[in-house]
Coordinates of C-alpha atoms and ligand atoms in Angstrom, one line a residue:
M235 CA 0.5 -0.1 0.2
S236 CA 1.2 3.0 -0.9
D237 CA 2.0 6.1 1.5
K238 CA -1.2 9.4 2.0
L239 CA 0.4 12.3 -0.5
L240 CA 1.6 14.8 2.0
F241 CA -0.5 18.3 0.6
T242 CA 1.5 20.2 4.2
P243 CA 4.0 22.5 4.7
G244 CA 6.5 19.6 5.4
P245 CA 7.6 16.7 5.9
L246 CA 6.8 15.9 2.6
T247 CA 5.9 13.7 0.4
T248 CA 9.4 12.4 -1.4
S249 CA 10.2 9.8 -4.4
A250 CA 11.1 6.5 -3.8
T251 CA 14.9 6.9 -4.3
V252 CA 15.3 8.9 -1.9
K253 CA 14.2 6.8 0.6
Q254 CA 16.0 4.2 -0.8
A255 CA 18.7 6.1 -0.8
M256 CA 18.4 5.7 3.2
L257 CA 19.3 2.1 3.5
R258 CA 22.5 2.5 4.5
D259 CA 24.6 2.7 7.6
L260 CA 27.8 4.5 7.6
G261 CA 29.8 5.6 9.8
S262 CA 29.7 9.3 10.7
R263 CA 34.1 9.2 10.1
D264 CA 33.6 7.1 6.8
L265 CA 34.6 8.6 4.2
E266 CA 32.2 8.0 1.5
F267 CA 29.8 10.1 4.3
M268 CA 32.3 12.5 4.5
Q269 CA 32.1 13.3 1.1
V270 CA 28.3 13.1 0.7
V271 CA 28.4 15.7 3.4
R272 CA 31.4 17.7 1.2
E273 CA 28.5 17.4 -1.9
V274 CA 25.8 18.3 -0.2
R275 CA 27.6 21.6 1.5
A276 CA 28.7 22.4 -1.8
G277 CA 25.6 21.9 -3.9
L278 CA 23.5 23.8 -1.1
V279 CA 25.8 27.1 -2.1
Q280 CA 25.0 26.4 -5.7
V281 CA 21.5 26.0 -5.6
A282 CA 21.3 29.7 -4.2
D283 CA 23.1 30.7 -6.5
A284 CA 26.3 32.2 -4.9
S285 CA 29.9 31.6 -5.2
P286 CA 31.8 29.1 -3.0
D287 CA 34.4 31.2 -2.6
E288 CA 31.6 34.1 -0.7
Y289 CA 29.6 31.7 0.5
T290 CA 29.2 28.5 2.1
A291 CA 26.7 26.0 4.3
V292 CA 26.7 25.5 7.0
I293 CA 24.9 22.1 8.2
Q294 CA 22.9 21.8 11.9
Q295 CA 21.3 18.8 13.2
G296 CA 17.5 19.2 13.8
S297 CA 14.9 20.9 12.1
G298 CA 14.0 23.7 10.5
T299 CA 13.6 26.1 14.2
F300 CA 17.3 24.1 15.0
G301 CA 18.6 26.1 11.8
V302 CA 17.1 29.3 11.9
E303 CA 17.8 29.4 16.4
S304 CA 21.2 28.9 15.1
V305 CA 21.2 31.1 12.7
L306 CA 20.1 34.2 15.0
T307 CA 22.5 32.6 18.5
T308 CA 25.4 33.3 16.4
A309 CA 25.3 36.2 14.0
V310 CA 23.8 38.7 16.4
P311 CA 27.3 40.1 18.3
P312 CA 27.2 39.8 22.5
D313 CA 26.6 44.3 21.9
G314 CA 24.1 43.4 18.7
K315 CA 20.7 44.2 18.1
L316 CA 17.8 42.1 16.6
L317 CA 15.0 43.8 14.2
V318 CA 12.6 41.1 13.9
A319 CA 9.7 42.2 10.4
A320 CA 7.2 39.9 11.3
N321 CA 3.8 38.8 9.0
G322 CA 2.3 35.6 10.5
A323 CA 3.4 33.1 12.8
Y324 CA 7.3 32.2 11.5
G325 CA 7.9 35.4 12.5
Q326 CA 6.9 35.5 15.3
R327 CA 8.2 32.5 16.2
M328 CA 12.2 34.5 15.6
A329 CA 11.6 37.2 17.5
Q330 CA 10.7 34.5 20.3
M331 CA 14.2 33.1 19.4
A332 CA 15.6 36.3 20.4
R333 CA 13.7 36.6 23.5
V334 CA 14.6 32.9 24.8
A335 CA 17.9 33.7 24.3
R336 CA 17.9 37.2 25.6
V337 CA 18.7 39.0 22.5
P338 CA 18.1 42.4 22.3
L339 CA 15.5 42.5 19.9
E340 CA 13.0 44.9 18.2
V341 CA 9.9 43.9 16.5
L342 CA 8.0 45.1 13.7
T343 CA 4.7 43.6 13.3
F344 CA 2.4 43.6 9.9
P345 CA -1.1 42.4 9.4
E346 CA -1.2 38.6 7.7
E347 CA -2.3 39.8 4.8
G348 CA 0.1 41.7 3.4
P349 CA 3.6 42.0 2.7
V350 CA 6.5 42.7 5.1
D351 CA 7.0 47.2 4.0
P352 CA 10.7 47.6 3.4
Q353 CA 10.5 51.7 3.6
A354 CA 9.0 50.6 7.4
I355 CA 12.4 48.8 8.0
A356 CA 14.4 51.5 6.7
R357 CA 12.8 54.3 8.9
A358 CA 13.1 51.1 12.1
L359 CA 16.9 51.2 10.9
A360 CA 17.4 55.5 11.0
A361 CA 15.8 55.7 14.4
D362 CA 17.9 52.8 16.1
P363 CA 21.2 52.5 14.6
G364 CA 22.1 49.9 17.2
I365 CA 20.3 47.2 15.0
T366 CA 22.9 45.0 13.6
Q367 CA 20.8 42.7 12.4
V368 CA 17.8 42.4 10.6
A369 CA 15.6 39.1 9.8
V370 CA 12.4 38.1 7.6
V371 CA 11.0 35.5 6.6
H372 CA 10.7 34.4 2.3
C373 CA 7.7 32.6 2.2
E374 CA 5.6 33.0 5.6
T375 CA 4.2 29.6 5.9
T376 CA 1.5 30.9 7.8
T377 CA 0.2 32.3 4.5
G378 CA 1.8 31.1 1.9
L379 CA 2.9 35.4 0.7
F380 CA 6.6 35.9 -0.6
N381 CA 8.1 38.8 1.7
P382 CA 10.3 41.2 -0.9
V383 CA 13.3 40.0 0.4
A384 CA 15.6 41.8 -2.7
E385 CA 14.1 45.5 -1.6
I386 CA 14.8 44.3 1.9
A387 CA 18.1 43.5 1.0
R388 CA 18.6 46.9 -0.3
V389 CA 17.6 48.9 2.5
C390 CA 19.3 46.3 5.2
A391 CA 23.0 47.3 2.3
A392 CA 22.1 51.3 2.6
G393 CA 21.8 51.1 6.3
G394 CA 21.2 53.8 8.4
P395 CA 23.3 56.6 10.0
R396 CA 26.4 54.9 12.5
E397 CA 25.6 56.8 15.6
A398 CA 24.2 60.4 17.1
L399 CA 27.4 62.1 16.3
P400 CA 27.8 64.0 18.9
S401 CA 26.8 67.7 19.9
G402 CA 29.5 70.1 18.6
G403 CA 30.6 67.1 15.3
R404 CA 30.0 67.8 12.1
S405 CA 25.5 67.8 12.3
E406 CA 24.8 69.4 9.3
A407 CA 27.2 66.2 7.5
E408 CA 25.5 63.7 5.9
P409 CA 26.1 61.3 8.7
P410 CA 27.7 58.0 7.5
Q411 CA 25.7 54.7 6.0
R412 CA 26.1 51.4 7.9
P413 CA 24.7 48.9 6.1
R414 CA 23.0 45.8 8.2
Q415 CA 23.3 42.2 8.0
L416 CA 20.0 40.2 6.8
I417 CA 19.1 36.6 8.1
V418 CA 16.6 34.9 5.0
D419 CA 14.5 32.2 7.1
A420 CA 13.6 31.1 3.7
M421 CA 12.3 27.4 5.7
S422 CA 9.7 27.1 2.6
S423 CA 11.0 28.5 -0.6
F424 CA 14.5 27.5 -0.7
G425 CA 15.4 25.5 -3.4
A426 CA 11.6 25.8 -5.5
V427 CA 11.3 30.1 -5.8
P428 CA 14.3 31.8 -7.3
L429 CA 16.3 33.9 -4.8
P430 CA 20.1 35.2 -6.1
V431 CA 21.6 35.3 -2.6
G432 CA 24.8 35.8 -4.4
A433 CA 24.0 38.9 -6.1
L434 CA 21.7 40.0 -3.3
G435 CA 24.4 40.0 -0.7
L436 CA 22.4 38.1 2.0
D437 CA 24.6 37.0 5.4
Y438 CA 22.5 34.5 6.2
V439 CA 19.1 31.8 4.6
V440 CA 18.1 28.9 6.1
S441 CA 16.3 26.0 5.1
S442 CA 15.4 22.4 6.3
A443 CA 16.1 19.4 4.4
N444 CA 12.0 18.3 4.7
K445 CA 10.8 21.1 2.7
C446 CA 11.2 21.8 -1.6
I447 CA 14.4 19.5 -2.0
E448 CA 12.3 17.2 -1.4
G449 CA 14.4 15.4 1.9
V450 CA 13.6 12.9 4.7
P451 CA 13.6 14.7 8.3
G452 CA 16.6 15.3 10.2
F453 CA 18.1 18.4 9.7
S454 CA 18.7 22.5 8.5
F455 CA 21.1 24.4 6.7
A456 CA 22.3 28.1 6.7
V457 CA 24.2 29.3 3.2
C458 CA 26.1 32.0 5.0
K459 CA 28.4 34.4 4.1
K460 CA 31.9 33.4 4.9
S461 CA 32.5 37.0 5.6
A462 CA 30.2 37.5 7.9
L463 CA 30.2 33.9 9.7
A464 CA 34.1 34.5 10.7
K465 CA 33.6 37.2 12.8
T466 CA 31.1 35.6 15.2
K467 CA 33.8 33.4 17.1
G468 CA 32.3 33.1 20.6
W469 CA 29.3 34.7 19.8
A470 CA 26.7 32.2 20.1
R471 CA 24.8 31.3 23.3
S472 CA 24.4 27.7 23.0
L473 CA 26.6 24.6 22.6
S474 CA 25.3 22.7 20.4
L475 CA 23.7 25.6 18.4
D476 CA 27.2 27.3 17.6
L477 CA 27.2 27.8 13.8
H478 CA 30.1 28.8 14.0
A479 CA 31.7 26.1 15.9
Q480 CA 29.9 23.6 13.0
W481 CA 31.2 25.1 10.5
R482 CA 34.9 25.1 11.5
G483 CA 34.2 21.6 12.5
L484 CA 33.0 20.9 9.3
E485 CA 35.7 22.8 7.4
E486 CA 38.4 21.5 9.6
T487 CA 38.0 17.7 10.0
G488 CA 35.2 17.5 7.3
Q489 CA 32.3 15.9 10.2
F490 CA 29.8 16.7 12.4
R491 CA 30.8 18.3 16.3
F492 CA 27.6 15.7 17.8
T493 CA 26.2 12.7 16.3
P494 CA 25.3 13.7 12.3
P495 CA 22.7 12.8 10.9
T496 CA 23.6 9.5 8.4
H497 CA 20.6 8.5 7.0
A498 CA 18.8 11.9 6.0
L499 CA 21.9 13.0 4.6
L500 CA 22.4 10.3 2.6
A501 CA 19.0 11.0 1.1
F502 CA 19.2 14.7 0.5
H503 CA 22.1 13.7 -1.4
R504 CA 20.1 12.4 -3.7
A505 CA 17.0 14.9 -3.2
L506 CA 19.9 17.4 -4.4
A507 CA 21.1 15.4 -7.6
E508 CA 16.6 15.0 -7.9
L509 CA 15.9 18.8 -8.0
A510 CA 18.7 18.7 -10.6
A511 CA 17.6 16.6 -13.1
E512 CA 14.1 18.3 -12.4
G513 CA 15.6 21.4 -14.0
G514 CA 16.6 22.7 -10.5
V515 CA 14.8 25.8 -9.0
E516 CA 13.1 26.7 -11.9
G517 CA 12.5 23.4 -12.9
R518 CA 10.8 22.7 -9.5
A519 CA 8.9 26.0 -9.2
A520 CA 7.3 25.0 -12.1
R521 CA 6.1 21.4 -10.8
Y522 CA 4.9 23.1 -8.0
R523 CA 3.0 26.5 -9.8
R524 CA 1.0 23.8 -12.1
N525 CA 0.1 22.2 -8.8
R526 CA -1.0 25.5 -7.2
E527 CA -3.4 26.4 -10.5
I528 CA -4.8 22.8 -10.6
C529 CA -5.5 23.2 -7.1
L530 CA -6.9 27.1 -7.0
A531 CA -8.7 26.6 -10.2
A532 CA -10.7 23.4 -8.7
M533 CA -11.1 25.1 -4.9
R534 CA -12.5 28.9 -6.8
K535 CA -15.1 26.1 -8.7
L536 CA -16.2 25.0 -5.7
G537 CA -16.8 28.2 -3.6
I538 CA -13.6 28.5 -1.3
Q539 CA -12.3 31.4 -0.6
E540 CA -8.6 31.9 0.0
F541 CA -7.3 33.7 2.0
L542 CA -4.5 36.3 0.7
A543 CA -5.2 38.7 -3.1
P544 CA -4.4 36.3 -5.4
E545 CA -1.0 39.0 -7.0
L546 CA 0.2 37.9 -3.7
Q547 CA 0.0 34.7 -3.3
G548 CA 3.0 32.3 -4.1
W549 CA 3.2 28.4 -5.1
I550 CA 4.3 26.9 -1.9
I551 CA 0.9 26.8 -0.3
T552 CA -2.2 28.3 0.0
S553 CA -4.5 29.1 2.4
F554 CA -8.1 29.4 2.3
R555 CA -11.1 30.1 4.6
Y556 CA -13.6 28.0 5.2
P557 CA -16.5 28.2 3.7
P558 CA -19.4 30.1 5.7
H559 CA -21.9 27.1 5.7
P560 CA -23.1 25.6 8.7
R561 CA -22.4 22.6 7.5
F562 CA -18.5 22.9 6.6
D563 CA -16.6 21.2 9.5
F564 CA -12.7 20.8 9.3
P565 CA -11.9 17.9 11.3
R566 CA -14.3 16.0 9.8
L567 CA -13.3 17.1 6.1
Y568 CA -9.3 16.3 7.0
E569 CA -10.2 12.9 8.5
T570 CA -12.7 11.9 5.5
L571 CA -9.8 13.6 2.6
S572 CA -7.0 11.5 4.9
A573 CA -8.5 8.3 4.6
R574 CA -8.6 8.7 0.9
G575 CA -5.0 9.3 0.8
Y576 CA -4.9 13.2 0.7
V577 CA -3.0 14.8 4.0
L578 CA -4.8 19.0 4.2
Y579 CA -3.0 20.7 7.1
P580 CA -4.5 23.2 9.5
G581 CA -4.2 27.5 9.5
K582 CA -2.0 29.2 10.8
V583 CA -3.9 32.4 10.5
S584 CA -4.3 34.3 13.4
N585 CA -7.1 36.0 12.9
A586 CA -9.3 34.2 10.8
D587 CA -10.8 30.5 10.6
C588 CA -8.4 28.6 7.2
F589 CA -6.9 25.7 6.6
R590 CA -3.6 25.0 3.9
I591 CA -3.0 23.2 1.0
G592 CA 0.4 22.6 0.3
H593 CA 1.9 22.3 -3.3
I594 CA 5.1 21.4 -2.7
G595 CA 6.6 17.6 -2.1
R596 CA 6.8 14.9 -5.0
I597 CA 3.6 15.0 -5.7
D598 CA 2.4 16.1 -9.3
A599 CA -0.5 17.7 -11.6
A600 CA -2.6 14.6 -11.0
Q601 CA -2.3 13.4 -7.8
T602 CA -3.0 17.2 -7.5
E603 CA -6.4 16.6 -9.7
G604 CA -7.1 13.6 -8.0
M605 CA -7.2 16.0 -4.5
V606 CA -9.1 18.1 -5.4
R607 CA -11.8 15.8 -6.4
A608 CA -11.7 14.0 -3.7
M609 CA -11.8 17.4 -2.0
E610 CA -15.3 18.2 -4.1
E611 CA -16.8 14.7 -3.2
V612 CA -16.6 15.9 0.2
L613 CA -17.5 18.6 0.6
R614 CA -20.8 17.5 -1.2
E615 CA -21.1 14.4 1.2
M616 CA -21.0 17.5 3.9
G617 CA -23.9 19.2 2.2
V618 CA -21.7 22.3 1.8
I619 CA -21.6 22.0 -1.9
A620 CA -25.1 21.3 -3.8
Ligands
PLP178 C1 8.6 24.7 8.5 C2 9.4 26.3 8.3 C3 9.7 26.7 9.5 C4 10.9 25.0 10.2 O1 10.0 24.0 11.4 P1 10.0 23.2 11.9 O2 9.1 22.7 12.0 O3 11.1 23.5 12.7 O4 11.0 22.6 10.4 C5 10.8 27.4 9.5 N1 10.7 29.0 8.9 C6 9.1 28.4 7.9 C7 8.4 29.4 6.9 C8 8.4 27.4 7.1 O5 7.9 26.7 6.3

């Protein structure tokens, strides 16, 4: 019997060949395993569209959250301050990480139905010269919206006034600008939404094994600007999540500091090859966009409304509002569709009842059509549509 198809934000449906690649037991010091790690790290810099001279990929055990936490708690200097621009649950989670680690923090909160505003970030940077890093989510998986990372990168590069000049100083002169670093949670977009990390000069871009690269859960990774990461020695607020130490370990010994997720890395190595075979980021984006088109067209026909305005909608995941019908029952829809082999995902929008359908993972157009047909049947049985 085949597994259910996962129309979720992860873990996702993976190919049989990715799963088969895990059926090995390699030791952590095995030369073959160390070669896999080297190739995976190099492959990630390539997917990020960055130069291996300027960028490196650091793998971190644990789910995506561990990777973001590793970056946030290592990259911000002891006397630094983080600005989080949030328009959903994953942005708010970054703010929470900073609070837990007692990293000085400012949060700009935007409505979930719209993008983060780069000009508001520019104003916050101008107002507070103490801010050293900005963090933002690329695809906010709460809604499926893509935030304008390129514009935010320009704002961060332009910086803001350095320090307030002492009175009697050159007060009429333009204050010197200081660039701020940008940390991007690209968890649900990396590998399926083009993001030219090198050209944009992004400092840290984080994602995980079980999202759009279509590997299995077990680790996250950060594509890091070497010149930024090299300065962070001793800044980590945690031993296991010390990104700099993890990097130095991988560089100097080729090994992880603590038990590596060997099976997940074997699967991921294969998943990267399958991404390349599909035409890289563009090829994968094309399949996901097609899944989304089929899903959206069918849902609109059924009268189910999307949460976001169409022009803001990305192709990773879509949030749909509960149909305002007294017989609509999401737990029942979920259970009935799941019994038919299709797994949906609950909503996370804070001010509206929504559920989500993912378009990512090893799922194609025919399988998406199967899901929306089943959805129509279930909604009819429920009495929500005629
Ligand atoms: C999936 C996801 C995460 C990480 O979630 P984990 O459950 O820790 O893997 C973080 N940010 C975004 C935007 C995500 O989609």
